[in-house]
Amino acid sequence: MTTNATTVPAYAAPAANAPLERTTVPRRPVGEHDVLIEIKYAGICHSDIHQATDGWGEGIFPMVPGHEIAGIVAEVGPGVTKFRVGDRVGVGCFVDSCRECAYCLRGLEQYCTGGMTGTYNALDKNGEPTYGGYSTHIVVDENYTLRIPEGIGLDEAAPLLCAGITLYSPLAHWQAGPGKKVAIVGLGGLGHMGVKIAHALGAEVTVLSQSLRKREDGLKLGADHFHATSDPRTFTELAGTFDLVISTVSAPLDFDAYLSLVRTDGALVNVGAPEEPVKVGLFSLIGGRKTLAGSMIGGIAETQEMLDFCAEHGLGAEIELIRADQINEAYERVVKSDVRYRFVIDTSTI
């Protein structure tokens, strides 16, 4: 592919709830501060499914999902200073922001007051739709491109660009570490990275899962304890135990029950995004000066910090590598929680 190329192969959903199919999508020419990335691997996130099915609101179609992108720099614009051809790079959930608001200036681009530009299912500053990582190439501003350190395979690094930072950011913000008791709700694509990262940070880690089916996996990933939330005794025995509980599930929970597990001055942080509203009784918060919070991915600097941390500790995602023609099957399996623990597309098969 050269600077003048305008279309690349991709897999797209032509309409809401329609199966993804092979197509081509436009890519802008490489500009002054752009890098052209040859995508090697793209993770499948549950949020891809939410958006391809209009679960979070009306989407922009055709839609090329994918915001867990790992690849190699194939070309750089004349003003690029951060990357060279051949560098290992990644792209996460957004590719631009206003760059001027208080949050962008603090490195919290994900909370940009003008709205960050999503890697897909968004409109860029020229009003053109963005297309994600289920494709062979992408053009991204160097300031929204991440460096993937040596020591992490590109295939297992791809999910770190969403799943990894989604868990790293709240664990860092709420200061998980030695002496802290952390519970991860759900052992899926997000949760398994939460266990790995919390363990590497030095926290005492508990997995709260619907059943004990994944107990052996949880302990291998670094959990110290594993409990089934389908057993009412779990909520009795663990009442007031945790400094931090992070829910990774995309289904509504009984938040009052989970808040009962939080100790005074502790926090229950939600990173899963259910399509339905949830209810909570305020007495569940008042009684222990507890915090019910949310967290959304991380800024560019923190995402780079996460990648460096994962490389230092030898952390990558647990993946199942698939061909592009298996994407629709993978979507069905994700909905059924039938993956351990992240599908990653080999984009050479597109």
PDB file of N, CA, C and O in Angstrom, residues 88-146:
ATOM      1  N   ARG A  88       6.796  -1.432  15.963  1.00  0.00           N
ATOM      2  CA  ARG A  88       5.632  -2.174  16.446  1.00  0.00           C
ATOM      3  C   ARG A  88       4.707  -1.191  17.161  1.00  0.00           C
ATOM      4  O   ARG A  88       5.116  -0.544  18.128  1.00  0.00           O
ATOM      5  N   VAL A  89       3.485  -1.095  16.692  1.00  0.00           N
ATOM      6  CA  VAL A  89       2.580  -0.069  17.224  1.00  0.00           C
ATOM      7  C   VAL A  89       1.175  -0.622  17.444  1.00  0.00           C
ATOM      8  O   VAL A  89       0.812  -1.687  16.937  1.00  0.00           O
ATOM      9  N   GLY A  90       0.403   0.154  18.193  1.00  0.00           N
ATOM     10  CA  GLY A  90      -0.976  -0.209  18.450  1.00  0.00           C
ATOM     11  C   GLY A  90      -1.874   1.009  18.399  1.00  0.00           C
ATOM     12  O   GLY A  90      -1.427   2.153  18.510  1.00  0.00           O
ATOM     13  N   VAL A  91      -3.165   0.742  18.225  1.00  0.00           N
ATOM     14  CA  VAL A  91      -4.197   1.776  18.247  1.00  0.00           C
ATOM     15  C   VAL A  91      -5.328   1.263  19.121  1.00  0.00           C
ATOM     16  O   VAL A  91      -5.748   0.104  19.004  1.00  0.00           O
ATOM     17  N   GLY A  92      -5.808   2.126  20.003  1.00  0.00           N
ATOM     18  CA  GLY A  92      -6.880   1.744  20.907  1.00  0.00           C
ATOM     19  C   GLY A  92      -8.226   2.290  20.485  1.00  0.00           C
ATOM     20  O   GLY A  92      -8.551   2.333  19.300  1.00  0.00           O
ATOM     21  N   CYS A  93      -8.989   2.761  21.460  1.00  0.00           N
ATOM     22  CA  CYS A  93     -10.408   3.060  21.236  1.00  0.00           C
ATOM     23  C   CYS A  93     -10.678   4.404  20.593  1.00  0.00           C
ATOM     24  O   CYS A  93     -11.807   4.675  20.197  1.00  0.00           O
ATOM     25  N   PHE A  94      -9.683   5.275  20.514  1.00  0.00           N
ATOM     26  CA  PHE A  94      -9.920   6.569  19.871  1.00  0.00           C
ATOM     27  C   PHE A  94      -8.707   6.994  19.068  1.00  0.00           C
ATOM     28  O   PHE A  94      -7.575   6.586  19.345  1.00  0.00           O
ATOM     29  N   VAL A  95      -8.953   7.827  18.064  1.00  0.00           N
ATOM     30  CA  VAL A  95      -7.895   8.231  17.148  1.00  0.00           C
ATOM     31  C   VAL A  95      -7.738   9.745  17.090  1.00  0.00           C
ATOM     32  O   VAL A  95      -6.913  10.256  16.316  1.00  0.00           O
ATOM     33  N   ASP A  96      -8.495  10.472  17.890  1.00  0.00           N
ATOM     34  CA  ASP A  96      -8.365  11.927  17.940  1.00  0.00           C
ATOM     35  C   ASP A  96      -9.188  12.448  19.108  1.00  0.00           C
ATOM     36  O   ASP A  96     -10.018  11.726  19.684  1.00  0.00           O
ATOM     37  N   SER A  97      -8.959  13.708  19.463  1.00  0.00           N
ATOM     38  CA  SER A  97      -9.752  14.407  20.467  1.00  0.00           C
ATOM     39  C   SER A  97      -9.543  15.898  20.212  1.00  0.00           C
ATOM     40  O   SER A  97      -8.796  16.278  19.297  1.00  0.00           O
ATOM     41  N   CYS A  98     -10.156  16.755  21.014  1.00  0.00           N
ATOM     42  CA  CYS A  98     -10.070  18.188  20.714  1.00  0.00           C
ATOM     43  C   CYS A  98      -8.678  18.748  20.948  1.00  0.00           C
ATOM     44  O   CYS A  98      -8.301  19.751  20.349  1.00  0.00           O
ATOM     45  N   ARG A  99      -7.912  18.115  21.839  1.00  0.00           N
ATOM     46  CA  ARG A  99      -6.524  18.487  22.148  1.00  0.00           C
ATOM     47  C   ARG A  99      -6.409  19.809  22.920  1.00  0.00           C
ATOM     48  O   ARG A  99      -5.294  20.260  23.185  1.00  0.00           O
ATOM     49  N   GLU A 100      -7.516  20.423  23.265  1.00  0.00           N
ATOM     50  CA  GLU A 100      -7.485  21.745  23.882  1.00  0.00           C
ATOM     51  C   GLU A 100      -8.166  21.816  25.241  1.00  0.00           C
ATOM     52  O   GLU A 100      -7.863  22.717  26.024  1.00  0.00           O
ATOM     53  N   CYS A 101      -9.098  20.923  25.521  1.00  0.00           N
ATOM     54  CA  CYS A 101      -9.859  21.016  26.765  1.00  0.00           C
ATOM     55  C   CYS A 101      -8.979  20.607  27.957  1.00  0.00           C
ATOM     56  O   CYS A 101      -7.882  20.074  27.801  1.00  0.00           O
ATOM     57  N   ALA A 102      -9.498  20.874  29.151  1.00  0.00           N
ATOM     58  CA  ALA A 102      -8.723  20.589  30.364  1.00  0.00           C
ATOM     59  C   ALA A 102      -8.346  19.118  30.464  1.00  0.00           C
ATOM     60  O   ALA A 102      -7.252  18.780  30.933  1.00  0.00           O
ATOM     61  N   TYR A 103      -9.229  18.236  29.992  1.00  0.00           N
ATOM     62  CA  TYR A 103      -8.952  16.798  30.115  1.00  0.00           C
ATOM     63  C   TYR A 103      -7.918  16.344  29.095  1.00  0.00           C
ATOM     64  O   TYR A 103      -7.017  15.563  29.425  1.00  0.00           O
ATOM     65  N   CYS A 104      -7.998  16.847  27.879  1.00  0.00           N
ATOM     66  CA  CYS A 104      -6.964  16.508  26.896  1.00  0.00           C
ATOM     67  C   CYS A 104      -5.597  16.993  27.366  1.00  0.00           C
ATOM     68  O   CYS A 104      -4.594  16.288  27.237  1.00  0.00           O
ATOM     69  N   LEU A 105      -5.569  18.197  27.940  1.00  0.00           N
ATOM     70  CA  LEU A 105      -4.293  18.748  28.390  1.00  0.00           C
ATOM     71  C   LEU A 105      -3.727  17.987  29.577  1.00  0.00           C
ATOM     72  O   LEU A 105      -2.516  18.027  29.824  1.00  0.00           O
ATOM     73  N   ARG A 106      -4.593  17.270  30.309  1.00  0.00           N
ATOM     74  CA  ARG A 106      -4.136  16.449  31.434  1.00  0.00           C
ATOM     75  C   ARG A 106      -3.832  15.019  31.020  1.00  0.00           C
ATOM     76  O   ARG A 106      -3.492  14.187  31.862  1.00  0.00           O
ATOM     77  N   GLY A 107      -3.943  14.705  29.749  1.00  0.00           N
ATOM     78  CA  GLY A 107      -3.705  13.337  29.302  1.00  0.00           C
ATOM     79  C   GLY A 107      -4.882  12.418  29.532  1.00  0.00           C
ATOM     80  O   GLY A 107      -4.724  11.198  29.567  1.00  0.00           O
ATOM     81  N   LEU A 108      -6.062  13.008  29.674  1.00  0.00           N
ATOM     82  CA  LEU A 108      -7.296  12.236  29.871  1.00  0.00           C
ATOM     83  C   LEU A 108      -8.184  12.393  28.637  1.00  0.00           C
ATOM     84  O   LEU A 108      -9.354  12.758  28.724  1.00  0.00           O
ATOM     85  N   GLU A 109      -7.597  12.107  27.478  1.00  0.00           N
ATOM     86  CA  GLU A 109      -8.310  12.326  26.217  1.00  0.00           C
ATOM     87  C   GLU A 109      -9.609  11.551  26.124  1.00  0.00           C
ATOM     88  O   GLU A 109     -10.529  11.941  25.395  1.00  0.00           O
ATOM     89  N   GLN A 110      -9.694  10.437  26.876  1.00  0.00           N
ATOM     90  CA  GLN A 110     -10.922   9.642  26.814  1.00  0.00           C
ATOM     91  C   GLN A 110     -12.123  10.386  27.383  1.00  0.00           C
ATOM     92  O   GLN A 110     -13.272  10.027  27.118  1.00  0.00           O
ATOM     93  N   TYR A 111     -11.872  11.435  28.182  1.00  0.00           N
ATOM     94  CA  TYR A 111     -12.951  12.237  28.757  1.00  0.00           C
ATOM     95  C   TYR A 111     -13.030  13.618  28.106  1.00  0.00           C
ATOM     96  O   TYR A 111     -13.565  14.556  28.697  1.00  0.00           O
ATOM     97  N   CYS A 112     -12.507  13.757  26.893  1.00  0.00           N
ATOM     98  CA  CYS A 112     -12.510  15.011  26.146  1.00  0.00           C
ATOM     99  C   CYS A 112     -13.900  15.640  26.147  1.00  0.00           C
ATOM    100  O   CYS A 112     -14.887  14.982  25.818  1.00  0.00           O
ATOM    101  N   THR A 113     -13.972  16.918  26.520  1.00  0.00           N
ATOM    102  CA  THR A 113     -15.281  17.576  26.603  1.00  0.00           C
ATOM    103  C   THR A 113     -15.915  17.758  25.241  1.00  0.00           C
ATOM    104  O   THR A 113     -17.134  17.848  25.125  1.00  0.00           O
ATOM    105  N   GLY A 114     -15.098  17.809  24.204  1.00  0.00           N
ATOM    106  CA  GLY A 114     -15.643  17.907  22.862  1.00  0.00           C
ATOM    107  C   GLY A 114     -15.986  16.559  22.271  1.00  0.00           C
ATOM    108  O   GLY A 114     -16.573  16.481  21.183  1.00  0.00           O
ATOM    109  N   GLY A 115     -15.628  15.501  22.979  1.00  0.00           N
ATOM    110  CA  GLY A 115     -15.885  14.148  22.507  1.00  0.00           C
ATOM    111  C   GLY A 115     -14.704  13.600  21.739  1.00  0.00           C
ATOM    112  O   GLY A 115     -14.277  14.180  20.731  1.00  0.00           O
ATOM    113  N   MET A 116     -14.134  12.516  22.236  1.00  0.00           N
ATOM    114  CA  MET A 116     -13.040  11.881  21.507  1.00  0.00           C
ATOM    115  C   MET A 116     -13.588  11.301  20.202  1.00  0.00           C
ATOM    116  O   MET A 116     -14.787  11.045  20.071  1.00  0.00           O
ATOM    117  N   THR A 117     -12.715  11.102  19.245  1.00  0.00           N
ATOM    118  CA  THR A 117     -13.104  10.487  17.977  1.00  0.00           C
ATOM    119  C   THR A 117     -12.836   8.995  18.061  1.00  0.00           C
ATOM    120  O   THR A 117     -11.678   8.571  18.148  1.00  0.00           O
ATOM    121  N   GLY A 118     -13.889   8.200  18.063  1.00  0.00           N
ATOM    122  CA  GLY A 118     -13.732   6.759  18.168  1.00  0.00           C
ATOM    123  C   GLY A 118     -12.998   6.189  16.969  1.00  0.00           C
ATOM    124  O   GLY A 118     -13.082   6.710  15.845  1.00  0.00           O
ATOM    125  N   THR A 119     -12.278   5.105  17.203  1.00  0.00           N
ATOM    126  CA  THR A 119     -11.537   4.448  16.134  1.00  0.00           C
ATOM    127  C   THR A 119     -12.473   3.941  15.043  1.00  0.00           C
ATOM    128  O   THR A 119     -12.083   3.822  13.880  1.00  0.00           O
ATOM    129  N   TYR A 120     -13.703   3.665  15.423  1.00  0.00           N
ATOM    130  CA  TYR A 120     -14.738   3.323  14.441  1.00  0.00           C
ATOM    131  C   TYR A 120     -16.082   3.819  14.957  1.00  0.00           C
ATOM    132  O   TYR A 120     -16.202   4.247  16.104  1.00  0.00           O
ATOM    133  N   ASN A 121     -17.084   3.801  14.059  1.00  0.00           N
ATOM    134  CA  ASN A 121     -18.441   4.245  14.410  1.00  0.00           C
ATOM    135  C   ASN A 121     -18.443   5.672  14.946  1.00  0.00           C
ATOM    136  O   ASN A 121     -19.112   6.000  15.914  1.00  0.00           O
ATOM    137  N   ALA A 122     -17.636   6.517  14.299  1.00  0.00           N
ATOM    138  CA  ALA A 122     -17.557   7.928  14.686  1.00  0.00           C
ATOM    139  C   ALA A 122     -17.308   8.745  13.421  1.00  0.00           C
ATOM    140  O   ALA A 122     -17.036   8.202  12.342  1.00  0.00           O
ATOM    141  N   LEU A 123     -17.418  10.060  13.561  1.00  0.00           N
ATOM    142  CA  LEU A 123     -17.097  10.970  12.469  1.00  0.00           C
ATOM    143  C   LEU A 123     -15.843  11.753  12.842  1.00  0.00           C
ATOM    144  O   LEU A 123     -15.740  12.271  13.962  1.00  0.00           O
ATOM    145  N   ASP A 124     -14.908  11.839  11.914  1.00  0.00           N
ATOM    146  CA  ASP A 124     -13.687  12.587  12.196  1.00  0.00           C
ATOM    147  C   ASP A 124     -13.940  14.091  12.018  1.00  0.00           C
ATOM    148  O   ASP A 124     -15.069  14.531  11.769  1.00  0.00           O
ATOM    149  N   LYS A 125     -12.894  14.888  12.150  1.00  0.00           N
ATOM    150  CA  LYS A 125     -13.062  16.348  12.100  1.00  0.00           C
ATOM    151  C   LYS A 125     -13.484  16.847  10.728  1.00  0.00           C
ATOM    152  O   LYS A 125     -13.922  17.987  10.591  1.00  0.00           O
ATOM    153  N   ASN A 126     -13.351  16.006   9.721  1.00  0.00           N
ATOM    154  CA  ASN A 126     -13.817  16.360   8.382  1.00  0.00           C
ATOM    155  C   ASN A 126     -15.210  15.820   8.096  1.00  0.00           C
ATOM    156  O   ASN A 126     -15.710  15.957   6.980  1.00  0.00           O
ATOM    157  N   GLY A 127     -15.818  15.212   9.125  1.00  0.00           N
ATOM    158  CA  GLY A 127     -17.163  14.668   8.941  1.00  0.00           C
ATOM    159  C   GLY A 127     -17.203  13.326   8.259  1.00  0.00           C
ATOM    160  O   GLY A 127     -18.284  12.843   7.897  1.00  0.00           O
ATOM    161  N   GLU A 128     -16.039  12.696   8.103  1.00  0.00           N
ATOM    162  CA  GLU A 128     -15.971  11.387   7.455  1.00  0.00           C
ATOM    163  C   GLU A 128     -16.030  10.286   8.508  1.00  0.00           C
ATOM    164  O   GLU A 128     -15.443  10.423   9.585  1.00  0.00           O
ATOM    165  N   PRO A 129     -16.714   9.167   8.206  1.00  0.00           N
ATOM    166  CA  PRO A 129     -16.789   8.080   9.187  1.00  0.00           C
ATOM    167  C   PRO A 129     -15.441   7.409   9.398  1.00  0.00           C
ATOM    168  O   PRO A 129     -14.623   7.318   8.475  1.00  0.00           O
ATOM    169  N   THR A 130     -15.203   6.987  10.633  1.00  0.00           N
ATOM    170  CA  THR A 130     -13.984   6.244  10.940  1.00  0.00           C
ATOM    171  C   THR A 130     -14.257   4.755  10.821  1.00  0.00           C
ATOM    172  O   THR A 130     -15.369   4.288  11.112  1.00  0.00           O
ATOM    173  N   TYR A 131     -13.252   4.027  10.388  1.00  0.00           N
ATOM    174  CA  TYR A 131     -13.352   2.576  10.226  1.00  0.00           C
ATOM    175  C   TYR A 131     -12.240   1.918  11.032  1.00  0.00           C
ATOM    176  O   TYR A 131     -11.094   2.361  11.008  1.00  0.00           O
ATOM    177  N   GLY A 132     -12.579   0.833  11.733  1.00  0.00           N
ATOM    178  CA  GLY A 132     -11.687   0.242  12.707  1.00  0.00           C
ATOM    179  C   GLY A 132     -10.740  -0.821  12.190  1.00  0.00           C
ATOM    180  O   GLY A 132     -10.403  -0.882  11.008  1.00  0.00           O
ATOM    181  N   GLY A 133     -10.362  -1.696  13.117  1.00  0.00           N
ATOM    182  CA  GLY A 133      -9.238  -2.581  12.903  1.00  0.00           C
ATOM    183  C   GLY A 133      -9.497  -3.877  12.170  1.00  0.00           C
ATOM    184  O   GLY A 133      -8.549  -4.610  11.890  1.00  0.00           O
ATOM    185  N   TYR A 134     -10.762  -4.179  11.856  1.00  0.00           N
ATOM    186  CA  TYR A 134     -11.014  -5.384  11.071  1.00  0.00           C
ATOM    187  C   TYR A 134     -10.659  -5.076   9.617  1.00  0.00           C
ATOM    188  O   TYR A 134     -11.491  -5.166   8.699  1.00  0.00           O
ATOM    189  N   SER A 135      -9.440  -4.693   9.369  1.00  0.00           N
ATOM    190  CA  SER A 135      -8.984  -4.281   8.046  1.00  0.00           C
ATOM    191  C   SER A 135      -7.476  -4.491   7.958  1.00  0.00           C
ATOM    192  O   SER A 135      -6.835  -4.837   8.946  1.00  0.00           O
ATOM    193  N   THR A 136      -6.928  -4.249   6.799  1.00  0.00           N
ATOM    194  CA  THR A 136      -5.509  -4.538   6.608  1.00  0.00           C
ATOM    195  C   THR A 136      -4.607  -3.357   6.942  1.00  0.00           C
ATOM    196  O   THR A 136      -3.445  -3.546   7.273  1.00  0.00           O
ATOM    197  N   HIS A 137      -5.126  -2.135   6.851  1.00  0.00           N
ATOM    198  CA  HIS A 137      -4.333  -0.944   7.101  1.00  0.00           C
ATOM    199  C   HIS A 137      -5.186   0.128   7.758  1.00  0.00           C
ATOM    200  O   HIS A 137      -6.414   0.143   7.599  1.00  0.00           O
ATOM    201  N   ILE A 138      -4.536   1.038   8.467  1.00  0.00           N
ATOM    202  CA  ILE A 138      -5.209   2.188   9.048  1.00  0.00           C
ATOM    203  C   ILE A 138      -4.211   3.343   9.091  1.00  0.00           C
ATOM    204  O   ILE A 138      -3.006   3.121   9.248  1.00  0.00           O
ATOM    205  N   VAL A 139      -4.719   4.560   8.922  1.00  0.00           N
ATOM    206  CA  VAL A 139      -3.897   5.766   9.010  1.00  0.00           C
ATOM    207  C   VAL A 139      -4.296   6.509  10.279  1.00  0.00           C
ATOM    208  O   VAL A 139      -5.473   6.827  10.481  1.00  0.00           O
ATOM    209  N   VAL A 140      -3.314   6.779  11.140  1.00  0.00           N
ATOM    210  CA  VAL A 140      -3.589   7.373  12.451  1.00  0.00           C
ATOM    211  C   VAL A 140      -2.558   8.462  12.743  1.00  0.00           C
ATOM    212  O   VAL A 140      -1.375   8.307  12.411  1.00  0.00           O
ATOM    213  N   ASP A 141      -2.999   9.537  13.356  1.00  0.00           N
ATOM    214  CA  ASP A 141      -2.086  10.581  13.820  1.00  0.00           C
ATOM    215  C   ASP A 141      -1.085   9.974  14.804  1.00  0.00           C
ATOM    216  O   ASP A 141      -1.458   9.168  15.663  1.00  0.00           O
ATOM    217  N   GLU A 142       0.174  10.379  14.688  1.00  0.00           N
ATOM    218  CA  GLU A 142       1.204   9.801  15.552  1.00  0.00           C
ATOM    219  C   GLU A 142       0.916  10.022  17.038  1.00  0.00           C
ATOM    220  O   GLU A 142       1.333   9.232  17.888  1.00  0.00           O
ATOM    221  N   ASN A 143       0.195  11.087  17.379  1.00  0.00           N
ATOM    222  CA  ASN A 143      -0.087  11.393  18.778  1.00  0.00           C
ATOM    223  C   ASN A 143      -1.148  10.482  19.384  1.00  0.00           C
ATOM    224  O   ASN A 143      -1.369  10.517  20.598  1.00  0.00           O
ATOM    225  N   TYR A 144      -1.790   9.681  18.551  1.00  0.00           N
ATOM    226  CA  TYR A 144      -2.814   8.747  19.033  1.00  0.00           C
ATOM    227  C   TYR A 144      -2.417   7.305  18.706  1.00  0.00           C
ATOM    228  O   TYR A 144      -3.254   6.408  18.672  1.00  0.00           O
ATOM    229  N   THR A 145      -1.129   7.122  18.482  1.00  0.00           N
ATOM    230  CA  THR A 145      -0.558   5.818  18.183  1.00  0.00           C
ATOM    231  C   THR A 145       0.318   5.402  19.360  1.00  0.00           C
ATOM    232  O   THR A 145       1.014   6.229  19.948  1.00  0.00           O
ATOM    233  N   LEU A 146       0.277   4.137  19.724  1.00  0.00           N
ATOM    234  CA  LEU A 146       1.027   3.616  20.872  1.00  0.00           C
ATOM    235  C   LEU A 146       2.178   2.734  20.398  1.00  0.00           C
ATOM    236  O   LEU A 146       2.075   2.070  19.365  1.00  0.00           O
TER     237      LEU A 146
END
